[in-house]
PDB file of C-alpha atoms in Angstrom:
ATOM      1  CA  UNK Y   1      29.269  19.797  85.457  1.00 49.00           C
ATOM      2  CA  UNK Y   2      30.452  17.105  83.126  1.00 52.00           C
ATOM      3  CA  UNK Y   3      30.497  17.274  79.265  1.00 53.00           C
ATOM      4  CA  UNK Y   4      30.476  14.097  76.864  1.00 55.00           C
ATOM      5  CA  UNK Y   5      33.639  14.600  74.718  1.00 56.00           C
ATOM      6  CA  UNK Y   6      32.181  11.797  72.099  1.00 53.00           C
ATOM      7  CA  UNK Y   7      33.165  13.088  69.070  1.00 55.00           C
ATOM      8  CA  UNK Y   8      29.980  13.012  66.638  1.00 55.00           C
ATOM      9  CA  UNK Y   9      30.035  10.805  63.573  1.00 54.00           C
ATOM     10  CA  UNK Y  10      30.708  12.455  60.399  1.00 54.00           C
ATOM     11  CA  UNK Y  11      27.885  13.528  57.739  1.00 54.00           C
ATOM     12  CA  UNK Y  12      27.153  11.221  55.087  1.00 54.00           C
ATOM     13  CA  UNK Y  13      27.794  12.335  51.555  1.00 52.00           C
ATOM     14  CA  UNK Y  14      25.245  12.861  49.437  1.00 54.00           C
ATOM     15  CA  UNK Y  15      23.981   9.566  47.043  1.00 54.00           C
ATOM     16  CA  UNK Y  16      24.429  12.239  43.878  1.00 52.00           C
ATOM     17  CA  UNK Y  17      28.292  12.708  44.733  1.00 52.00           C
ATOM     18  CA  UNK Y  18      29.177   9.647  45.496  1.00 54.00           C
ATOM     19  CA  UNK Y  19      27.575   8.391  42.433  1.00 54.00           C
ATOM     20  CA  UNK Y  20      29.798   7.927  39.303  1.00 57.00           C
ATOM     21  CA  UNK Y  21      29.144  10.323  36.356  1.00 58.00           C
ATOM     22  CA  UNK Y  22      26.959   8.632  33.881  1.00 60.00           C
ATOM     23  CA  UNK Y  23      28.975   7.601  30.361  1.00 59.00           C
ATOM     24  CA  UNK Y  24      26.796   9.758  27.625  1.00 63.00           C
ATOM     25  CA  UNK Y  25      24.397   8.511  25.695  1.00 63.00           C
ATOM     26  CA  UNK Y  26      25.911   7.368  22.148  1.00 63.00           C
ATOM     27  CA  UNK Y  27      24.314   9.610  19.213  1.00 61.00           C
ATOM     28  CA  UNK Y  28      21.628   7.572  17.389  1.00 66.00           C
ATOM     29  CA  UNK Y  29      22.772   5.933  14.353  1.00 69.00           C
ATOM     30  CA  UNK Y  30      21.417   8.166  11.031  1.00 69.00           C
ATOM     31  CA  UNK Y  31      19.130   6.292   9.157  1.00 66.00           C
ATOM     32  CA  UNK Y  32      20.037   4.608   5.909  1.00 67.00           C
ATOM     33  CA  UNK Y  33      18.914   6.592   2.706  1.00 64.00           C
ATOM     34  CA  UNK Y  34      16.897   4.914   0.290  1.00 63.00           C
ATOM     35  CA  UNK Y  35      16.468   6.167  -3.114  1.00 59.00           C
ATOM     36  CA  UNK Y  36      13.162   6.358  -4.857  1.00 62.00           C
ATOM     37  CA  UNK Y  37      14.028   5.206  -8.705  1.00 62.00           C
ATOM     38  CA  UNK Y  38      11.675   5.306 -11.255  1.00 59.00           C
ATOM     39  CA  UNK Y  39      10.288   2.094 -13.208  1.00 57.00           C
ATOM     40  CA  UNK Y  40      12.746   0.571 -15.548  1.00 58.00           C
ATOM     41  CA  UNK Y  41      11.486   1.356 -19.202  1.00 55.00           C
ATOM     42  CA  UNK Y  42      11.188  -2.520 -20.015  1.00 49.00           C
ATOM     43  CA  UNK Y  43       8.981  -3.167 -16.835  1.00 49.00           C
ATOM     44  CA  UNK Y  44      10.709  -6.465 -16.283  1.00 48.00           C
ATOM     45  CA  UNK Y  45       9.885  -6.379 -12.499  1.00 49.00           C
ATOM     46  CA  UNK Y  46       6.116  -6.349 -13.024  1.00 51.00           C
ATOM     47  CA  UNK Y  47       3.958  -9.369 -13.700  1.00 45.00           C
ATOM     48  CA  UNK Y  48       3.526 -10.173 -17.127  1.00 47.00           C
ATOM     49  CA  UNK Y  49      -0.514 -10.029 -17.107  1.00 49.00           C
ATOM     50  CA  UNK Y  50      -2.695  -8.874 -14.271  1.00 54.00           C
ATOM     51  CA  UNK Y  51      -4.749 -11.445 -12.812  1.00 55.00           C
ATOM     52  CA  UNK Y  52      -8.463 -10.789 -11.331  1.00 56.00           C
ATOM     53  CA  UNK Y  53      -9.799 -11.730  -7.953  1.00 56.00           C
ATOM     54  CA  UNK Y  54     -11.065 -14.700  -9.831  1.00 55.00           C
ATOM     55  CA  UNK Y  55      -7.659 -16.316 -11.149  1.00 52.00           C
ATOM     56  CA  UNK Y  56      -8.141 -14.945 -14.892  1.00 53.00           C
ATOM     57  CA  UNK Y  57      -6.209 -12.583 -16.528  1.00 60.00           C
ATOM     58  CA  UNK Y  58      -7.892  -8.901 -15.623  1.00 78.00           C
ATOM     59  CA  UNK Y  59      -8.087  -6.282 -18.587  1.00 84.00           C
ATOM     60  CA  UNK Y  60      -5.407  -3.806 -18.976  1.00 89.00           C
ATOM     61  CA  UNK Y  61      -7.161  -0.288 -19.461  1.00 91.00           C
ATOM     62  CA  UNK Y  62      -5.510   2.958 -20.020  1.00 91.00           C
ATOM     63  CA  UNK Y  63      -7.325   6.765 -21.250  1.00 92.00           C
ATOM     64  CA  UNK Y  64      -5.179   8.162 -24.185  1.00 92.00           C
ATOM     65  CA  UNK Y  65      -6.812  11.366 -24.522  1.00 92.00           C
ATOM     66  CA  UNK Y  66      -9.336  13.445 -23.267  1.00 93.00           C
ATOM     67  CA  UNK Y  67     -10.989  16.290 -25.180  1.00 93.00           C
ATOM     68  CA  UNK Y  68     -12.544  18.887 -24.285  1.00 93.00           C
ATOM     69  CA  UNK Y  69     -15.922  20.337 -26.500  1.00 92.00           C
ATOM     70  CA  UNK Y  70     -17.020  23.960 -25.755  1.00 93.00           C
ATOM     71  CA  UNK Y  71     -20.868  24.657 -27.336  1.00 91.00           C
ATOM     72  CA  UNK Y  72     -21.505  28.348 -26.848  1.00 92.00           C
ATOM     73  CA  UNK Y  73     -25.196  28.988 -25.979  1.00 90.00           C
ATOM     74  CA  UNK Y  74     -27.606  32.106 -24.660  1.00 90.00           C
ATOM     75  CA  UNK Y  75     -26.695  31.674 -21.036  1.00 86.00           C
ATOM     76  CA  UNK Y  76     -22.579  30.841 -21.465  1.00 90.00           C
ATOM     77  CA  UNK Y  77     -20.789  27.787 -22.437  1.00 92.00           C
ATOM     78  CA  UNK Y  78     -21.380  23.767 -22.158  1.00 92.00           C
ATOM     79  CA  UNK Y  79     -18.697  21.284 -21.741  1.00 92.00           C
ATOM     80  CA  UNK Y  80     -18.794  18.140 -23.098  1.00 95.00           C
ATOM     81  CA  UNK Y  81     -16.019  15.367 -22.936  1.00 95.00           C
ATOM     82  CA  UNK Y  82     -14.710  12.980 -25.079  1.00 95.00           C
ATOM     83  CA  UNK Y  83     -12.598  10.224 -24.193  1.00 94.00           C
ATOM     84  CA  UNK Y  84     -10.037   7.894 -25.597  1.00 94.00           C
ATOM     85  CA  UNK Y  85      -9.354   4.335 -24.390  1.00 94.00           C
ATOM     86  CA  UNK Y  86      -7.359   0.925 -24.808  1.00 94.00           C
ATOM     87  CA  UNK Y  87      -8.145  -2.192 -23.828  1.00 94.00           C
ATOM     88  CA  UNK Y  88      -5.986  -5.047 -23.593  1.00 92.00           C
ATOM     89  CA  UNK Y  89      -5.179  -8.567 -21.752  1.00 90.00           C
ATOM     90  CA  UNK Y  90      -1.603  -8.041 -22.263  1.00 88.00           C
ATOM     91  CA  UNK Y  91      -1.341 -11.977 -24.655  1.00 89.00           C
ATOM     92  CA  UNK Y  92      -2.576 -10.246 -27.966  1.00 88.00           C
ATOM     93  CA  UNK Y  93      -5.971  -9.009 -27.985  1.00 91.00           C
ATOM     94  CA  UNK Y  94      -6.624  -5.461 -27.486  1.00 93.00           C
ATOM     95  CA  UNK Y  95      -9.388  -2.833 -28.127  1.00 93.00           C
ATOM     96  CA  UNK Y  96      -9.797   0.847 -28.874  1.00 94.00           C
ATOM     97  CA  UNK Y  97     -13.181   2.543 -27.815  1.00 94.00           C
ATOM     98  CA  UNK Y  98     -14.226   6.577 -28.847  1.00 94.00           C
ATOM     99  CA  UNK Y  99     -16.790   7.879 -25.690  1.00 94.00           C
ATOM    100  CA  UNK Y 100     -18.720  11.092 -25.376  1.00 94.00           C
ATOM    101  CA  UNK Y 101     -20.542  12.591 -22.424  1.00 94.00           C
ATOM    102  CA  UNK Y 102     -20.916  15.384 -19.992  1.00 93.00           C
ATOM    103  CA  UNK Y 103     -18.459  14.411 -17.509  1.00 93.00           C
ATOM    104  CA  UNK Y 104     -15.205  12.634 -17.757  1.00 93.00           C
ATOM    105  CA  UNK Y 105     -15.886   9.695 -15.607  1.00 92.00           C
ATOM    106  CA  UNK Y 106     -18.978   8.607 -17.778  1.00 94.00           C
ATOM    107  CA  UNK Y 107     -16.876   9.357 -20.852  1.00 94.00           C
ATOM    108  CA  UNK Y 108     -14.466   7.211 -19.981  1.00 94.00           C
ATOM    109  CA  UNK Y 109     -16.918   4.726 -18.964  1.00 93.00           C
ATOM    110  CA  UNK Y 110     -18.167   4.482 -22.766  1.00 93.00           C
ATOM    111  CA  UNK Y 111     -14.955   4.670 -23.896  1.00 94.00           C
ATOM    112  CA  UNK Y 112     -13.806   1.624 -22.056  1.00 94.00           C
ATOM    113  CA  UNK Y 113     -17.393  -0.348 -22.659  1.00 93.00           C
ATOM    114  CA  UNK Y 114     -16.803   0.537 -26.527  1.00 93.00           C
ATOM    115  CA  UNK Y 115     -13.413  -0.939 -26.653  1.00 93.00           C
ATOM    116  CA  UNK Y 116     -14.011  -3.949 -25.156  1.00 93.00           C
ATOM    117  CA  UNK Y 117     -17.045  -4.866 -27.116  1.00 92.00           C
ATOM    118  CA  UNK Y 118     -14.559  -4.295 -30.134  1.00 90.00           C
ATOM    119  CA  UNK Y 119     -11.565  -6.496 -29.539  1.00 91.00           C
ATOM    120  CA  UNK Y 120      -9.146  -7.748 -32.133  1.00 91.00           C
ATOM    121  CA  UNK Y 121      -6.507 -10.554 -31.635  1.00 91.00           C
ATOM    122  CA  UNK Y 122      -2.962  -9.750 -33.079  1.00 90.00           C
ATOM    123  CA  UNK Y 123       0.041 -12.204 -33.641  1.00 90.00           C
ATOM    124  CA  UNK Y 124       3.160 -11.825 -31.194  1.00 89.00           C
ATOM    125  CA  UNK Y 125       6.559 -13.753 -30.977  1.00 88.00           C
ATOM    126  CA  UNK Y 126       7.357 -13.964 -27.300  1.00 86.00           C
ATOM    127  CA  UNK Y 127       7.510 -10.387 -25.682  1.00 87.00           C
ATOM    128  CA  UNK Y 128       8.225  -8.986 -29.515  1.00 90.00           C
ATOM    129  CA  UNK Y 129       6.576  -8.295 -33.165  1.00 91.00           C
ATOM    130  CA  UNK Y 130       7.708 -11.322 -35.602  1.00 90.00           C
ATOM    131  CA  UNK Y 131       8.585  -8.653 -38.389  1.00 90.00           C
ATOM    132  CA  UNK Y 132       8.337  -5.304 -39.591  1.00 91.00           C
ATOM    133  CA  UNK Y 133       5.243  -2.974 -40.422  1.00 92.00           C
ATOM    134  CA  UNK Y 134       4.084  -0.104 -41.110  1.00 93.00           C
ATOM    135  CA  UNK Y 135      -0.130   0.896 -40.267  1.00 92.00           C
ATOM    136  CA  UNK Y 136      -1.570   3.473 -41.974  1.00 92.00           C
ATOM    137  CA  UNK Y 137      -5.170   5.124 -41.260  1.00 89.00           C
ATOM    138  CA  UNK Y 138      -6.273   8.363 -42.279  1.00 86.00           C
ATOM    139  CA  UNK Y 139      -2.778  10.474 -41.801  1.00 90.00           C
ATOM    140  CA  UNK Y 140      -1.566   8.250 -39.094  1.00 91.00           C
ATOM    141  CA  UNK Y 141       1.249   6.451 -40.159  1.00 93.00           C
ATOM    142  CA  UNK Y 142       3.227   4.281 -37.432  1.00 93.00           C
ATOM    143  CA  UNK Y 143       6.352   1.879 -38.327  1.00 94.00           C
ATOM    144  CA  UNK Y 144       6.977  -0.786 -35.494  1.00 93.00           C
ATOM    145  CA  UNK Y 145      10.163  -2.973 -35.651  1.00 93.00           C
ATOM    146  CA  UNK Y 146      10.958  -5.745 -33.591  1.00 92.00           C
ATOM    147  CA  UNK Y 147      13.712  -5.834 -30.639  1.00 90.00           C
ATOM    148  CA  UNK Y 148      15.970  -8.199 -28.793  1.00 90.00           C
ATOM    149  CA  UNK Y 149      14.860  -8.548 -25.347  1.00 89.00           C
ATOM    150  CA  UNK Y 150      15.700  -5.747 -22.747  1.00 88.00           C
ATOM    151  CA  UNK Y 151      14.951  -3.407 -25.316  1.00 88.00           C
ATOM    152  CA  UNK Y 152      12.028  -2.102 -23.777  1.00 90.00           C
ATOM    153  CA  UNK Y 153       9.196  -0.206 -25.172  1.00 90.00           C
ATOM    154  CA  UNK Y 154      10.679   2.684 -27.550  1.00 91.00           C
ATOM    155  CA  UNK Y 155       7.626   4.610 -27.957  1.00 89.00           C
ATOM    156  CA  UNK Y 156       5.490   7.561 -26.249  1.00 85.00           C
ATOM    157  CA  UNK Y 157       1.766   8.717 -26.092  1.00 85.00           C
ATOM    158  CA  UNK Y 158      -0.634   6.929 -28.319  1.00 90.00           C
ATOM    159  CA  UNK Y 159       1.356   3.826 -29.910  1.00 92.00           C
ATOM    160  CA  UNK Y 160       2.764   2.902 -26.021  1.00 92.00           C
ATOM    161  CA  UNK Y 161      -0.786   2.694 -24.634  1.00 92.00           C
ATOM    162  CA  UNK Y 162      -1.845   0.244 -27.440  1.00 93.00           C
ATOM    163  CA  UNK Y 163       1.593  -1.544 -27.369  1.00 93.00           C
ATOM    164  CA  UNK Y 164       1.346  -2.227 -23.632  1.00 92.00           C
ATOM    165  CA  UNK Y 165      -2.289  -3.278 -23.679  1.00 92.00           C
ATOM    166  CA  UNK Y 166      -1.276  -5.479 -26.291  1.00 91.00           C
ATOM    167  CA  UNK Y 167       1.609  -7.148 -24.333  1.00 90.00           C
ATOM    168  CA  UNK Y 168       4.459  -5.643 -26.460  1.00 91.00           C
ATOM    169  CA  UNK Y 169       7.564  -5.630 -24.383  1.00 91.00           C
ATOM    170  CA  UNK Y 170      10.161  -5.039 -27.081  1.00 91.00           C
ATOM    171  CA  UNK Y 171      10.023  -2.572 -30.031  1.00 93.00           C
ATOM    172  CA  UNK Y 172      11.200  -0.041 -31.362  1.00 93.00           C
ATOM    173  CA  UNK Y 173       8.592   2.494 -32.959  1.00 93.00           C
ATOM    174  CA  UNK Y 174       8.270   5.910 -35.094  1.00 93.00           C
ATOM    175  CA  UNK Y 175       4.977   7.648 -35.755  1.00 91.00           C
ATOM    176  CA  UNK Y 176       5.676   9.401 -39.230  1.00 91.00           C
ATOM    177  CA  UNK Y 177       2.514  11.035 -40.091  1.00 89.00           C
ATOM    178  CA  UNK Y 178      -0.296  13.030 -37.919  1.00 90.00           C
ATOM    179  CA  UNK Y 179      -0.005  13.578 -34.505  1.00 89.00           C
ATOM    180  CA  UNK Y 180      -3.724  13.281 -33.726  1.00 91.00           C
ATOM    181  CA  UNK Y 181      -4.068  10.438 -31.200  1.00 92.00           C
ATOM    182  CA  UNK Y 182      -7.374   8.968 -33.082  1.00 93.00           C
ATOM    183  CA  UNK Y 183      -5.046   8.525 -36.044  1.00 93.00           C
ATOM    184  CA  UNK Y 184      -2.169   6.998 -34.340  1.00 94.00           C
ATOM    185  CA  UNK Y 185      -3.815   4.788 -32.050  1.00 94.00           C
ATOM    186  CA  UNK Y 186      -5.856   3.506 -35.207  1.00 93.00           C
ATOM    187  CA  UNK Y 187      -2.443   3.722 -37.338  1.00 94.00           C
ATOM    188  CA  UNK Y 188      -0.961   1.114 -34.644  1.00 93.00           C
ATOM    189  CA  UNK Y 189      -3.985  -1.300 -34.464  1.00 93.00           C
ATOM    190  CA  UNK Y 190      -3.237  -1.698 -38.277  1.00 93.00           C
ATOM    191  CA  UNK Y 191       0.056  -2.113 -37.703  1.00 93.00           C
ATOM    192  CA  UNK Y 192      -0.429  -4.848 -35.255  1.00 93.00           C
ATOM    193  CA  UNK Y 193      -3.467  -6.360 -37.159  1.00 92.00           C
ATOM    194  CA  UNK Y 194      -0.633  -7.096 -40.316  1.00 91.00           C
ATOM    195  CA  UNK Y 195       1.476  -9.073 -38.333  1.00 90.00           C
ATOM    196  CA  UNK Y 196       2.112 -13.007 -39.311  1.00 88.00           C
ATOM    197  CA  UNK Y 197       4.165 -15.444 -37.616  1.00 86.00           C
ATOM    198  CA  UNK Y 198       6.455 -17.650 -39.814  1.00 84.00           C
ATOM    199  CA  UNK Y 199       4.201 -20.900 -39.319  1.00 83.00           C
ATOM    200  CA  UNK Y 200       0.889 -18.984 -41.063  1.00 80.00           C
ATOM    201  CA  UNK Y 201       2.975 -18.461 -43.854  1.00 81.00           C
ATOM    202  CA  UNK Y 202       3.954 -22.018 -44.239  1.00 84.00           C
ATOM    203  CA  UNK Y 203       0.514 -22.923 -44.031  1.00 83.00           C
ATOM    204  CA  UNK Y 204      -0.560 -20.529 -46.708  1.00 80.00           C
ATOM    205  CA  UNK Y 205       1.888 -21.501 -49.446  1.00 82.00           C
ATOM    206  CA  UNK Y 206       1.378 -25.369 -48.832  1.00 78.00           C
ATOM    207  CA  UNK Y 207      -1.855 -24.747 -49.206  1.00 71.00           C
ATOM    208  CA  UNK Y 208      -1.416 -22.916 -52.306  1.00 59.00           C
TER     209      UNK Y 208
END
């Protein structure tokens, strides 16, 4: 009996071995960290006035202060509100409005509707008060001096609110007297409502 003596052909290798190792996969790049700074105290970045949907220069509008009124009756307490508010297009006319009500949002809603039925124009040079001055009412009394530019706005609370609505940029500020916003918010209107530019006072003395 007869017996093929064909050696058989060898087993092929698996595809896995013969298969180079794959490089490893490079470690994703850490993102860049960004830091989150604050608004510079001059506001140079932002646009000088805020302009409606409309192409005219919106209203600036910010709450000072909110109080809080508590009437004690038979069956507990009632809250009422009163709010606070300046008005302003940033180019020298600004407003200050007293609300009451309720709730907050309809205080502030009077507020707001009082001070811009009650707007005053005030004289500015550039981003800056032309001179000196000190506003007095009742026992608010508020001295504003004028700044070169990148100053910023040196003041806090009441007087920055009025300031900014007014499109103050540069000052430097003190509030000397009562700390009761009414009185200083008041206290800075005056302030602003003194201020002259050099040209009215030519006028006035030719005149004279």
């Amino acid at each position: 009996m007869s017996t093929d003596s064909t050696p058989s052909a060898p087993a092929a290798a698996p595809d896995n071995a013969a298969a180079p190792a794959a490089a490893p996969a490079a470690a994703p790049s850490r993102p860049r960290r960004e830091f989150n700074r604050g608004p510079r105290r001059d506001d140079r970045n932002k646009p000088t006035a805020p302009m409606g949907p409309d192409g005219v220069t919106a209203m600036v509008e910010k709450v000072v202060f909110i109080n809080r009124c508590a009437k004690v009756v038979k069956g507990g307490r009632r809250f009422s509100f009163a709010a606070l508010a300046v008005v302003g297009d940033q180019k020298g006319r600004i407003g200050v409005g007293y609300g009451k009500a309720n709730e907050v949002p309809d205080a502030i809603k009077k507020s707001t509707a009082h001070a811009h039925k009650h707007m005053v124009s005030v004289k500015l040079k550039g981003d800056t008060i032309p001179h000196d001055v000190l506003g007095v009412c009742d026992g608010g009394r508020v001295l504003l001096k004028p700044a070169s530019p990148g100053t910023g706005l040196i003041a806090g609370g009441a007087v920055r609110a009025v300031l900014e609505a007014a499109g103050v940029k540069n000052v430097l500020t003190k509030s000397m007297g009562s700390s009761n916003h009414i009185a200083v918010v008041n206290a800075t209107v005056n302030a602003l409502q003194q201020l002259r530019l050099s040209a009215d006072i030519a006028s006035m003395r030719k005149l004279s």
